[in-house]
Coordinates of C-alpha atoms in Angstrom, one line a residue:
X27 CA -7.5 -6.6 22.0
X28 CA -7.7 -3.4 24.3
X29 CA -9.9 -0.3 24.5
X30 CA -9.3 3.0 26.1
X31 CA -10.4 6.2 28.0
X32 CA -11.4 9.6 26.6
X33 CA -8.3 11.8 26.1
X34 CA -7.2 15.0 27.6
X35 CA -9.1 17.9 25.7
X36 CA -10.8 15.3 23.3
X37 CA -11.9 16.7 19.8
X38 CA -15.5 15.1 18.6
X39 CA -15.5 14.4 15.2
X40 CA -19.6 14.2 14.6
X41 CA -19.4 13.4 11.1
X42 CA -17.7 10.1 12.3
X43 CA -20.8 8.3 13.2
X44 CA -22.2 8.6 9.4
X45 CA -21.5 6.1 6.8
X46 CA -22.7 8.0 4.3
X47 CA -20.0 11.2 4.8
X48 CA -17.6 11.6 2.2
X49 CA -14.1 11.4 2.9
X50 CA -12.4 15.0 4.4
X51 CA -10.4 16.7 1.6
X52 CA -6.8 15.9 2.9
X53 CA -4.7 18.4 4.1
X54 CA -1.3 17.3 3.4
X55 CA -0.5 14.1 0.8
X56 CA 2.7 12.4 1.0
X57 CA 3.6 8.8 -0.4
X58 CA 7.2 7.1 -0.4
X59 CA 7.8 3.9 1.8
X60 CA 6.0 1.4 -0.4
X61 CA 2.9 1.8 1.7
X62 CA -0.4 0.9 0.7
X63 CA -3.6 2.6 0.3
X64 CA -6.2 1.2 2.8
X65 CA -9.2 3.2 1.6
X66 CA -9.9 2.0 -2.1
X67 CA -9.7 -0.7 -4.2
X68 CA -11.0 -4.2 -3.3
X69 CA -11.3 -4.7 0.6
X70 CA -10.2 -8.5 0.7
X71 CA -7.4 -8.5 -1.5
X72 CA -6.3 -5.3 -0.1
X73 CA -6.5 -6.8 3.6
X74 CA -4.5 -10.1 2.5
X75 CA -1.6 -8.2 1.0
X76 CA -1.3 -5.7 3.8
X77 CA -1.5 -9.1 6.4
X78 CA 1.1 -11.6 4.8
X79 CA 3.7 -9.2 5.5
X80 CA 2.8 -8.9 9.1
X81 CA 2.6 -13.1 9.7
X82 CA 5.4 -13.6 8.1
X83 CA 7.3 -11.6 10.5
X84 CA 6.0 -13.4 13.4
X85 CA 6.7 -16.7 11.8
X86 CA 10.2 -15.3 11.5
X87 CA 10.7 -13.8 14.7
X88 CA 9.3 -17.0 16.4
X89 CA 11.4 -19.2 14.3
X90 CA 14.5 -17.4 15.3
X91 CA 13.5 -17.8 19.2
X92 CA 13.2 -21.9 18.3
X93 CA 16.7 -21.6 16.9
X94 CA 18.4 -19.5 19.5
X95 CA 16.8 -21.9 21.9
X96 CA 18.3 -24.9 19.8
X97 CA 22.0 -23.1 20.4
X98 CA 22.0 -22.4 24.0
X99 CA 20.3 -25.9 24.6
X100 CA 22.6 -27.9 22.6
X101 CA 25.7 -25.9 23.5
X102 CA 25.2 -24.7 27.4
X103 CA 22.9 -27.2 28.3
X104 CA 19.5 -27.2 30.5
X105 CA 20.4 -25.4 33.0
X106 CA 21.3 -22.2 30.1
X107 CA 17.9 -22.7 28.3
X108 CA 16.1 -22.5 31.8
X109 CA 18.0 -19.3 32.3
X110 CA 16.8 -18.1 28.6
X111 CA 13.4 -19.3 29.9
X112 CA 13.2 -17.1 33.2
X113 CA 14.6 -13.8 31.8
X114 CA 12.2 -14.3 28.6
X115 CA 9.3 -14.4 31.1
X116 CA 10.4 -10.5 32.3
X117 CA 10.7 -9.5 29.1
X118 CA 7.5 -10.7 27.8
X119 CA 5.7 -9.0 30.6
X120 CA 8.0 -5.7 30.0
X121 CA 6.8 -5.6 26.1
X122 CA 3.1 -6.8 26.7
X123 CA 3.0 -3.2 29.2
X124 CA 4.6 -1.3 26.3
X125 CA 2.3 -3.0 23.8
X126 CA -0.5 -0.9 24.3
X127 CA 1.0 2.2 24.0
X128 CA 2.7 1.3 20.7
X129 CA -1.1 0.4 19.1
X130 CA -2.5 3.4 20.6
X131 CA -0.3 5.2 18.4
X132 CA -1.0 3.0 15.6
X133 CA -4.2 4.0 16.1
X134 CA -3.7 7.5 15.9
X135 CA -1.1 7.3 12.9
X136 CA -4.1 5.1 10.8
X137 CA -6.9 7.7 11.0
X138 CA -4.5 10.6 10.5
X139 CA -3.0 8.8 7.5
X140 CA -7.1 8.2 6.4
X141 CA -7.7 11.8 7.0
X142 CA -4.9 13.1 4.7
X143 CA -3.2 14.6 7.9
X144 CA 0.5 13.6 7.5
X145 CA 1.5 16.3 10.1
X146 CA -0.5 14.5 12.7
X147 CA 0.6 11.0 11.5
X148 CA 4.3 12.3 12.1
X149 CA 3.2 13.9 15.1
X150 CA 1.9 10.7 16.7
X151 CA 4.4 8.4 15.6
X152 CA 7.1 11.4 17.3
X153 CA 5.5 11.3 20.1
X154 CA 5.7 7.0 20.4
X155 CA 9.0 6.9 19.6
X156 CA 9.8 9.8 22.2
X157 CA 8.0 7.9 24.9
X158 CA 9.7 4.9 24.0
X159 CA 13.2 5.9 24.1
X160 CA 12.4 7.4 28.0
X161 CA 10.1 4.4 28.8
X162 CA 13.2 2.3 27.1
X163 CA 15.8 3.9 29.2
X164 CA 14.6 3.9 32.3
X165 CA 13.6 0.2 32.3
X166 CA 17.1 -0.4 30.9
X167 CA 18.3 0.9 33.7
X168 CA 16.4 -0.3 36.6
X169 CA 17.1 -3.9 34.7
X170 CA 20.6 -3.5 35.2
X171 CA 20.4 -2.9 38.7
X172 CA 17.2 -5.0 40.0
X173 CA 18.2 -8.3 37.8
X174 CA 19.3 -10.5 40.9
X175 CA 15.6 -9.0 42.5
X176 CA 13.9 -9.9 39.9
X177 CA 15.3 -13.5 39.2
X178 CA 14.8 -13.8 43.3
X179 CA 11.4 -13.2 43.0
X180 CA 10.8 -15.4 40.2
X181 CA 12.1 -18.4 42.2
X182 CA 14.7 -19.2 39.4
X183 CA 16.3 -21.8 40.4
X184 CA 19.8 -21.9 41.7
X185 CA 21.6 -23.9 39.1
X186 CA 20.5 -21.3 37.1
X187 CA 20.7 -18.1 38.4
X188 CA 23.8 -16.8 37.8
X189 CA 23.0 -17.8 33.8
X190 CA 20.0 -16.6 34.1
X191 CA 21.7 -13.2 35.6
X192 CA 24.3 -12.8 33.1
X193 CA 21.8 -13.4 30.0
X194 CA 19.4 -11.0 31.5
X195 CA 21.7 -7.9 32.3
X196 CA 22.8 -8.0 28.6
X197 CA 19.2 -8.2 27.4
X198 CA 18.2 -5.5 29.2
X199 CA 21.1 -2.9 28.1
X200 CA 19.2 -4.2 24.6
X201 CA 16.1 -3.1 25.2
X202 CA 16.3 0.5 24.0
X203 CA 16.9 -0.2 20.6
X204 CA 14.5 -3.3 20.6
X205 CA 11.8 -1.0 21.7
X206 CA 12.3 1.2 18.9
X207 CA 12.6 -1.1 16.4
X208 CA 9.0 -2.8 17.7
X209 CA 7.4 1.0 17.7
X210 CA 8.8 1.9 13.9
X211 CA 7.6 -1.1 12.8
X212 CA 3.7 -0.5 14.3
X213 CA 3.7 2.7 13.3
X214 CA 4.9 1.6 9.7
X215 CA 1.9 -0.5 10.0
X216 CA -0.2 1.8 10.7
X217 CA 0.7 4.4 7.7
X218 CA -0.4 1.2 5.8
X219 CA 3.4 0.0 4.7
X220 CA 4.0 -3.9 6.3
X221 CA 6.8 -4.8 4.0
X222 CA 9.7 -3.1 5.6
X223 CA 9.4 -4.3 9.0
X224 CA 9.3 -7.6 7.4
X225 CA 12.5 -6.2 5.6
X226 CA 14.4 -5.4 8.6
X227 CA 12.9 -8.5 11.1
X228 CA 14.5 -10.6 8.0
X229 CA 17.2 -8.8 8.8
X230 CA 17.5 -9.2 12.1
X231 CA 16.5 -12.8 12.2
X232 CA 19.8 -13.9 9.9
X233 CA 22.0 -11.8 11.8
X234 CA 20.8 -13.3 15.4
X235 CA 21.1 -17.0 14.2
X236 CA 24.4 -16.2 12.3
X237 CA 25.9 -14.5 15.7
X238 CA 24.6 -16.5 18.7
X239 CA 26.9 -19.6 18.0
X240 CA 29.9 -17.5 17.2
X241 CA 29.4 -15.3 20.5
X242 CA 28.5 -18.1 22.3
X243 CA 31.3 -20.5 21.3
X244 CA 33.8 -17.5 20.7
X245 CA 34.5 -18.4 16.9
X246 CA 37.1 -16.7 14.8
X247 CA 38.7 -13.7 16.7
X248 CA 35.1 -13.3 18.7
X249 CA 35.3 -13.7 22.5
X250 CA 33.8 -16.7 24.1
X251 CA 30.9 -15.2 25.7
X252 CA 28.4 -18.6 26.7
X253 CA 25.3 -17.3 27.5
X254 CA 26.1 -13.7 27.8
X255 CA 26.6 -14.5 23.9
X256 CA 23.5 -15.4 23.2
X257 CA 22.1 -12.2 24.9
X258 CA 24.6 -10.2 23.0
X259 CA 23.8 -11.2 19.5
X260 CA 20.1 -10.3 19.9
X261 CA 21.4 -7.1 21.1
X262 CA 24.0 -6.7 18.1
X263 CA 21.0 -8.0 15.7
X264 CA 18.5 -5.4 17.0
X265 CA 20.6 -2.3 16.9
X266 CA 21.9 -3.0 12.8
X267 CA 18.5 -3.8 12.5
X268 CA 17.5 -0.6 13.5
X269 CA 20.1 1.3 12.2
X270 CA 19.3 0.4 8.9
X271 CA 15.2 0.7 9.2
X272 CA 16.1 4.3 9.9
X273 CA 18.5 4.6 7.2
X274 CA 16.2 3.2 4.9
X275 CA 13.5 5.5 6.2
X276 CA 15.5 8.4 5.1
X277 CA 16.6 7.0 1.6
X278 CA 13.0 6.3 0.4
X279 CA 11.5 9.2 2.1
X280 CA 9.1 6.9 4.2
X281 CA 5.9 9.2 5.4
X282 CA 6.8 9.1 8.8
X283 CA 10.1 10.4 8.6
X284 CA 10.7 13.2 10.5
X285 CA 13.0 16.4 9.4
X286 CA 13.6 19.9 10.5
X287 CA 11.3 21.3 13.0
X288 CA 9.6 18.1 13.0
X289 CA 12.0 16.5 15.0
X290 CA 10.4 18.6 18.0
X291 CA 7.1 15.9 17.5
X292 CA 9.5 13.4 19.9
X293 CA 9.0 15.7 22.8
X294 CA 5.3 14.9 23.3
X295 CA 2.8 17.1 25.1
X296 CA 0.3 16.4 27.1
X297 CA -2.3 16.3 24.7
X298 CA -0.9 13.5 22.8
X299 CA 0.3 11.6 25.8
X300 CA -2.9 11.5 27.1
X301 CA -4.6 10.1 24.1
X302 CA -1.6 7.1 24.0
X303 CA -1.0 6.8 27.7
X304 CA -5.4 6.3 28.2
X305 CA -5.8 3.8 25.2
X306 CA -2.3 2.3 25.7
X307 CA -2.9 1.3 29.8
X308 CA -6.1 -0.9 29.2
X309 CA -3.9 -2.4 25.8
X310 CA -1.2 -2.9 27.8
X311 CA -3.7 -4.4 30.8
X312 CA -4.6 -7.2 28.3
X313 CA -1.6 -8.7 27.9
X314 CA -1.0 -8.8 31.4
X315 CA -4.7 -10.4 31.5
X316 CA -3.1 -13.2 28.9
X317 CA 0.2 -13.7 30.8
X318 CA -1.7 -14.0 34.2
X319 CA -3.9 -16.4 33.0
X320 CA -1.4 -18.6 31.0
X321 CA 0.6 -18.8 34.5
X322 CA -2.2 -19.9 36.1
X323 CA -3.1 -22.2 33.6
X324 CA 0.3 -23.9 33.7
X325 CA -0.1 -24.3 37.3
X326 CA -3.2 -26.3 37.0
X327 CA -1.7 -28.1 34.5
X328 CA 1.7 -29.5 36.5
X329 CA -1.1 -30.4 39.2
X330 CA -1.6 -33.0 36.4
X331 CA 2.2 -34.7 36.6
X332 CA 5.1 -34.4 34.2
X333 CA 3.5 -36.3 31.6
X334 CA 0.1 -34.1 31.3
X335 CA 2.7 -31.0 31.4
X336 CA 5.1 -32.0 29.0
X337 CA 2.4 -32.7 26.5
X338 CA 1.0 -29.1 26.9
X339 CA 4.2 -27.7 27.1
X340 CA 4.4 -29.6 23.0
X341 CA 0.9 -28.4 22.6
X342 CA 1.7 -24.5 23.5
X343 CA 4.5 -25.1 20.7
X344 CA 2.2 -25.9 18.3
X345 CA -0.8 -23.7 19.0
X346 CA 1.8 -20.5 19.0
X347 CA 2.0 -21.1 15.0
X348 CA -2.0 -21.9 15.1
X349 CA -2.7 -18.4 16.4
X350 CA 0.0 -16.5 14.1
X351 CA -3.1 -15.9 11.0
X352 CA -5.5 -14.6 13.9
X353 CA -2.9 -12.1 15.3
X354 CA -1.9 -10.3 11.8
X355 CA -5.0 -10.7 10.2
X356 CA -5.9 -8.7 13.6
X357 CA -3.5 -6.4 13.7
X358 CA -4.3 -5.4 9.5
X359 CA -8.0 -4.9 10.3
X360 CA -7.2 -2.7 13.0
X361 CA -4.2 -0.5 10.6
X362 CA -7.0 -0.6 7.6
X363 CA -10.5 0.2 9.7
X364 CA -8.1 2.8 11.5
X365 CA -7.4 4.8 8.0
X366 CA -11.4 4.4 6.6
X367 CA -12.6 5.5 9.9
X368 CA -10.0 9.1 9.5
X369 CA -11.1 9.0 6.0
X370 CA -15.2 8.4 7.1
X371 CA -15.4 5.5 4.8
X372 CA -17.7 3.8 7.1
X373 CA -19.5 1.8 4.1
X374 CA -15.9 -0.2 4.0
X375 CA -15.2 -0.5 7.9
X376 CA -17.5 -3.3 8.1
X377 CA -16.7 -4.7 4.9
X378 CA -12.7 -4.9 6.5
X379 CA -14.4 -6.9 9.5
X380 CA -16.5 -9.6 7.6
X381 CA -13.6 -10.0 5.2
X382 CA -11.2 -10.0 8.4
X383 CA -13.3 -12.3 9.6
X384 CA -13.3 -14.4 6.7
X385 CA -9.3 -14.4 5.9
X386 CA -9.2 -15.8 9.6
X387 CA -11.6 -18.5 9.4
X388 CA -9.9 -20.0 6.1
X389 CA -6.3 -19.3 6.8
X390 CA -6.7 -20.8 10.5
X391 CA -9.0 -24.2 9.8
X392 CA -6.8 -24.8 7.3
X393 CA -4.0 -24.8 9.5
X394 CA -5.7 -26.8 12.1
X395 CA -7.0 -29.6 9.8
X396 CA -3.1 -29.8 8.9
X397 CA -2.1 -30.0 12.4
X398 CA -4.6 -32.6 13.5
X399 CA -3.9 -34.9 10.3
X400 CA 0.0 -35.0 11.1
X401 CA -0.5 -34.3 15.0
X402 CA 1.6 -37.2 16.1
X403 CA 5.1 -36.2 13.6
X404 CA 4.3 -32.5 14.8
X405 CA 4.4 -33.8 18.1
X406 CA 7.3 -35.7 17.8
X407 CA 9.7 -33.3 17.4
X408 CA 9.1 -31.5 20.9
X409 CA 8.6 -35.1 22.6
X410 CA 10.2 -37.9 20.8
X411 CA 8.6 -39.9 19.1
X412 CA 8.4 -42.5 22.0
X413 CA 7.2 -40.0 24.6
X414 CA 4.5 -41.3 26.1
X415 CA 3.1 -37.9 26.7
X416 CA 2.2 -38.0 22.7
X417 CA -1.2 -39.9 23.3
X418 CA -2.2 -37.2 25.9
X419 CA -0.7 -34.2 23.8
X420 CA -3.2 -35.6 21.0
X421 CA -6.2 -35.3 23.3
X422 CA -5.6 -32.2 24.0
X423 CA -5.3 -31.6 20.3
X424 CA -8.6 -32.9 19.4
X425 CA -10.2 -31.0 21.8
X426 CA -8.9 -28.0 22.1
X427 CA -7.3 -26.7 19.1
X428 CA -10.7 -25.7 17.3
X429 CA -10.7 -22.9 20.0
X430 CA -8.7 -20.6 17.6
X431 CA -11.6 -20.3 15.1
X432 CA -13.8 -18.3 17.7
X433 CA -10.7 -16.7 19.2
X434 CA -10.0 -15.4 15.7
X435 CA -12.9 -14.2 14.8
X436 CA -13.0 -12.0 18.6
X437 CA -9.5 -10.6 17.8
X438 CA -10.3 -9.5 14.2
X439 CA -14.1 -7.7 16.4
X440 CA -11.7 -6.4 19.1
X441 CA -9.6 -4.9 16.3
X442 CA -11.8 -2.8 14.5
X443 CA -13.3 -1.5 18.2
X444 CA -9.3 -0.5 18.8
X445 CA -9.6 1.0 15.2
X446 CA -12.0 3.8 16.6
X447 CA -10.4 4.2 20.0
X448 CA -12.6 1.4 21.8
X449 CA -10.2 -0.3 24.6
X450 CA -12.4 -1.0 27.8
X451 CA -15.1 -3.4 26.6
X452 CA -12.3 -5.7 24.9
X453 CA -10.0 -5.6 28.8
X454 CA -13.5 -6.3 30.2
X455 CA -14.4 -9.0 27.7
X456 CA -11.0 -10.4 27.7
X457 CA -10.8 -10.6 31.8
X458 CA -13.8 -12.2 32.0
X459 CA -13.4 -15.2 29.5
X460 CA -9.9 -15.5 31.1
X461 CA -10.8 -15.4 34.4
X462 CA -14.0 -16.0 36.0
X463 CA -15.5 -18.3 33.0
X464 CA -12.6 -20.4 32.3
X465 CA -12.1 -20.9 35.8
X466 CA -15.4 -21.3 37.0
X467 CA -15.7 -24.0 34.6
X468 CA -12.4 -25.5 35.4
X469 CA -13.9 -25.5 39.2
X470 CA -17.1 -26.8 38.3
X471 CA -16.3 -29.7 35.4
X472 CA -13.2 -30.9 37.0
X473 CA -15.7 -32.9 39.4
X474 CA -17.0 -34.2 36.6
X475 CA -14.9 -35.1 34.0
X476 CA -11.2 -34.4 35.8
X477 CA -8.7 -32.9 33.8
X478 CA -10.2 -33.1 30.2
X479 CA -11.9 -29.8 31.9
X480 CA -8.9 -28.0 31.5
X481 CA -9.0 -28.0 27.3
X482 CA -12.7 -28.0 27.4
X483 CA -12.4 -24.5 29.2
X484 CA -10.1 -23.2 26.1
X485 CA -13.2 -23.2 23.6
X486 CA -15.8 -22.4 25.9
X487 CA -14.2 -19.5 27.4
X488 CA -13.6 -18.6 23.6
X489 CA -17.2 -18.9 22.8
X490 CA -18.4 -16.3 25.5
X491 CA -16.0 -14.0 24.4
X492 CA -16.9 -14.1 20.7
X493 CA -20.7 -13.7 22.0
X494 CA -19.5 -10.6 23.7
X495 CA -17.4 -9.2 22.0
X496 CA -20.1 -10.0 19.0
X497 CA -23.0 -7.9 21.3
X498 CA -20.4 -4.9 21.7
X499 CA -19.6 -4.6 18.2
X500 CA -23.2 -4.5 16.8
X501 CA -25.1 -2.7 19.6
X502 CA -22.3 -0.9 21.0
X503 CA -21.7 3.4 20.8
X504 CA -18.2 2.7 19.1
X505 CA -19.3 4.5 16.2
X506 CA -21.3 7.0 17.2
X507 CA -17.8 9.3 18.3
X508 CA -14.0 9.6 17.4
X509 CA -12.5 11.3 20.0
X510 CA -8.7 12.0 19.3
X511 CA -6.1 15.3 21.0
X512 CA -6.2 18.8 19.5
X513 CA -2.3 18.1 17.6
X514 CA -2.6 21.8 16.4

C-alpha cells in the first residue's frame, strides 16, 4: 500500500500508457525456478495459483509465532511472553521500514521479468539483497548495543526487562539472515515463482517449533538457554532456511541467480538505489502509518478497562487470520500487473484488478461468515470460555469485522498503483483514513454512542479509503508513465 518518487535519471517509457502496444520483443529469456508466467493464459486462475502459495506462508509464519508464544508462555511464564511481546514490537517496526524497500524491488524485478529483461531482473534483485545485507548489518549492530535504550524507552516493564534484554540481543544478531531470507523470497515473487518461499518458510516453521522447546528447556545434550532459547532457534531456523533457499537457487538454476560477473549487481549504484530507496521510503512510511495508528488505537481502547481490552486483544487474534486473503491476494496483483505492465499488456492489468478484486471479496466473506457463525468457540480459546469479555469481544465482531471487505478491495487498488511505481497517493490515502477520519470520528461519535465508536470507526475509515483509493485508480496519471533507472 505505498507509492513513490521519480528516480534519479528516470527513463520514460511512452509506449506504457497504451493498451493497445504489443508486448517488447524480450531481450534475454530464462526459465528454471518453477515460476509462473504472469502474462498469458487465464487471468483468474493464473492470479489464484500464484496467491495460495503466498497465504499459505503467512498462515504458516503466523501459526509458528502462536506456537512459539505457547512455549515461552507455558514454560517461562508471563513475565517471558511480555518480554517476547516488547522486542516483537522493535522488530516489527525495524521490518515494516525495510518493507518498502524489498517491494520496490519487487517492483522493478516484475516489469523487467514482463519485459523479457532478465539482466535487469538480476540487476534489481542484486541490488536488494546488497542493500539488505548493509541495512541488515548495521541494524544488527546498533541492536546489540542500544537494546537496554531501546527496552528503556519502551517502558518495558521491570519484571521483564532483563528477559526482554536477553531475547532481544539474540534476535537482533538474527536479523541479517532474516532479512535476506524476507528479500529472496519478494523478489522470488516478483519473477512470478511463490512456491519456494513457501518451500523454505515450511522449512523454517518445523525447524523453529522443533528447536524452541529443546533450547529453551536444554533437551538432550543442548544447553538450557530459557528465553535466550527461544531467540536462538528462530535464529538457527532462519539461517538453514536460508542456506538452503540459496542452495536450492543454484541447483534449479532459479532466474534470479546470480553468477560470474553478475555478482557485481550486489554493489548497487546510484541509479538503482534511487529508484528503491524513493518508492521504498513512502512503502516503508505506511507501515509505520499502520503501527502508529494500531498503538494509538490500543490506547483508546485500555481507556475502556481490562475487560473491553482483553476482548480486542481476542479480536486482533482473530482479525490477523481475517486479513491474510487481502494481503496475498494483494501482494499477487501487484507481482502479476508488475510483469503485464513491463510486458505493455495493459488490456490484462485491469482484468488482474477486477479479478483481484473478486478472489478477495469471495475468499474474505467467506471467512468472515465462518468467523461470526462460530465467534463465541473462536473466542474461547484466547479468553476462556467463561471470560466475560466474550459478549463484548462478540460486539465488536458484529460490527467491525465486515471492515475487511472494503479494506480488501483498497489493498488489491493500492497494489496495482505500486505495480506501475505509484507510492504517494496510497501513504496519502492510507494517513488519512488512519488518522484524521478515524479519529475525528472517534472524537465526534464517542459523545454519542461511547465506545461502540471505536469499531464503528474500523469500517468507516475503510470506506473513505476504498472511495479514494477508487478516484485515484480510475482518474489518476498512473498509467500515462513508467519511469524506472537507466540499468545499462
Amino acid at each position: 500500500m505505498t507509492d513513490g518518487e521519480t528516480p534519479a535519471t528516470p527513463t520514460p517509457v511512452a509506449a506504457a500508457a497504451d493498451p493497445a502496444a504489443s508486448p517488447v520483443p524480450p531481450r534475454q529469456t530464462a526459465r528454471g525456478g518453477g515460476r509462473m508466467d504472469l502474462t498469458h493464459g487465464p487471468i483468474a486462475k493464473t492470479l489464484i495459483l500464484f496467491a495460495l502459495p503466498t497465504l499459505a506462508s503467512n498462515i504458516l509464519q503466523t501459526l509458528s509465532g502462536s506456537v512459539n508464544s505457547i512455549w515461552v508462555g507455558q514454560f517461562l511464564g508471563e513475565s517471558a511472553l511480555a518480554a517476547t511481546a516488547n522486542a516483537n514490537i522493535i522488530m516489527f517496526l525495524m521490518f515494516g521500514a525495510f518493507f518498502g524497500f524489498g517491494m520496490a524491488a519487487t517492483v522493478l524485478i516484475g516489469q523487467s521479468i514482463g519485459r523479457g529483461d532478465i539482466d535487469a531482473a538480476r540487476r534489481a534483485s542484486g541490488a536488494a539483497i546488497g542493500l539488505a545485507v548493509a541495512f541488515s548489518l548495521v541494524i544488527a549492530v546498533i541492536g546489540w548495543f542500544a537494546s537496554d535504550r531501546i527496552l528503556r524507552w519502551l517502558e518495558t516493564p521491570p519484571e521483564a526487562f532483563t528477559l526482554a534484554h536477553d531475547y532481544l540481543r539474540v534476535t537482533f544478531i538474527a536479523v541479517p539472515a532474516s532479512m535476506l531470507m524476507v528479500m529472496l523470497s519478494m523478489a522470488s515473487r516478483g519473477a512470478g515463482d511463490a512456491v519456494t518461499p513457501l518451500r523454505f518458510m515450511i522449512l523454517t516453521v518445523v525447524l523453529d517449533i522443533v528447536l524452541n522447546p529443546m533450547l529453551i528447556l536444554g533437551i538432550g545434550p543442548l544447553p538450557r538457554l530459557g528465553i535466550a532459547g527461544s531467540a536462538l532457534a528462530t535464529a538457527i531456523a532462519g539461517t538453514i532456511s536460508l542456506i538452503a533457499m540459496i542452495g536450492w537457487f543454484y541447483a534449479r538454476n532459479h532466474v534470479l541467480r546470480l553468477r560470474g560477473r553478475e555478482f557485481a549487481y550486489l554493489l548497487p549504484n546510484w541509479r538503482e538505489l534511487g529508484f528503491i530507496v524513493g518508492r521504498g521510503l513512502p512503502m516503508g512510511a505506511q507501515m509505520l502509518v499502520i503501527s502508529g495508528a494500531g498503538l494509538i488505537m490500543v490506547g483508546l481502547v485500555n481507556r475502556e478497562g481490562l475487560i473491553t481490552a482483553a476482548a480486542y486483544g481476542a479480536t486482533l487474534q482473530l482479525w490477523n487470520y481475517v486479513q491474510m486473503p487481502a494481503l496475498a491476494v494483494g501482494a499477487a496483483v501487484s507481482s502479476m500487473a508488475a510483469q503485464n505492465i513491463g510486458a505493455q499488456r495493459w488490456d490484462r492489468v485491469s482484468g488482474v484488478t477486477n479479478s483481484g478484486i473478486a478472489i478477495n471479496l469471495t475468499m474474505t466473506g467467506v471467512l468472515i461468515a465462518l468467523l461470526l457463525l462460530f465467534d463465541r468457540a473462536a473466542l474461547s480459546l484466547f479468553l476462556g470460555s467463561g471470560s466475560e469479555a466474550i459478549d463484548v469481544a462478540r460486539n465488536i465482531q458484529y460490527i467491525a469485522t465486515w471492515t475487511f471487505l472494503p479494506f480488501g478491495t483498497t489493498i488489491v487498488l493500492i497494489s496495482t498503483l505500486r505495480a506501475n511505481g505509484s507510492v504517494v497517493p496510497p501513504l496519502i490515502i492510507l494517513f488519512l483514513s488512519m488518522f484524521p477520519i478515524r479519529l475525528g470520528i472517534y472524537y465526534f461519535g464517542y459523545p454519542i454512542i461511547g465506545s461502540d465508536i471505536l469499531w464503528w470507526s474500523f469500517p468507516l475509515s475503510s470506506l473513505a479509503s476504498l472511495a479514494m483509493a477508487w478516484i485515484v485508480y480510475k482518474r489518476g496519471n498512473w498509467r500515462r508513465t513508467l519511469t524506472r533507472p537507466d540499468l545499462s
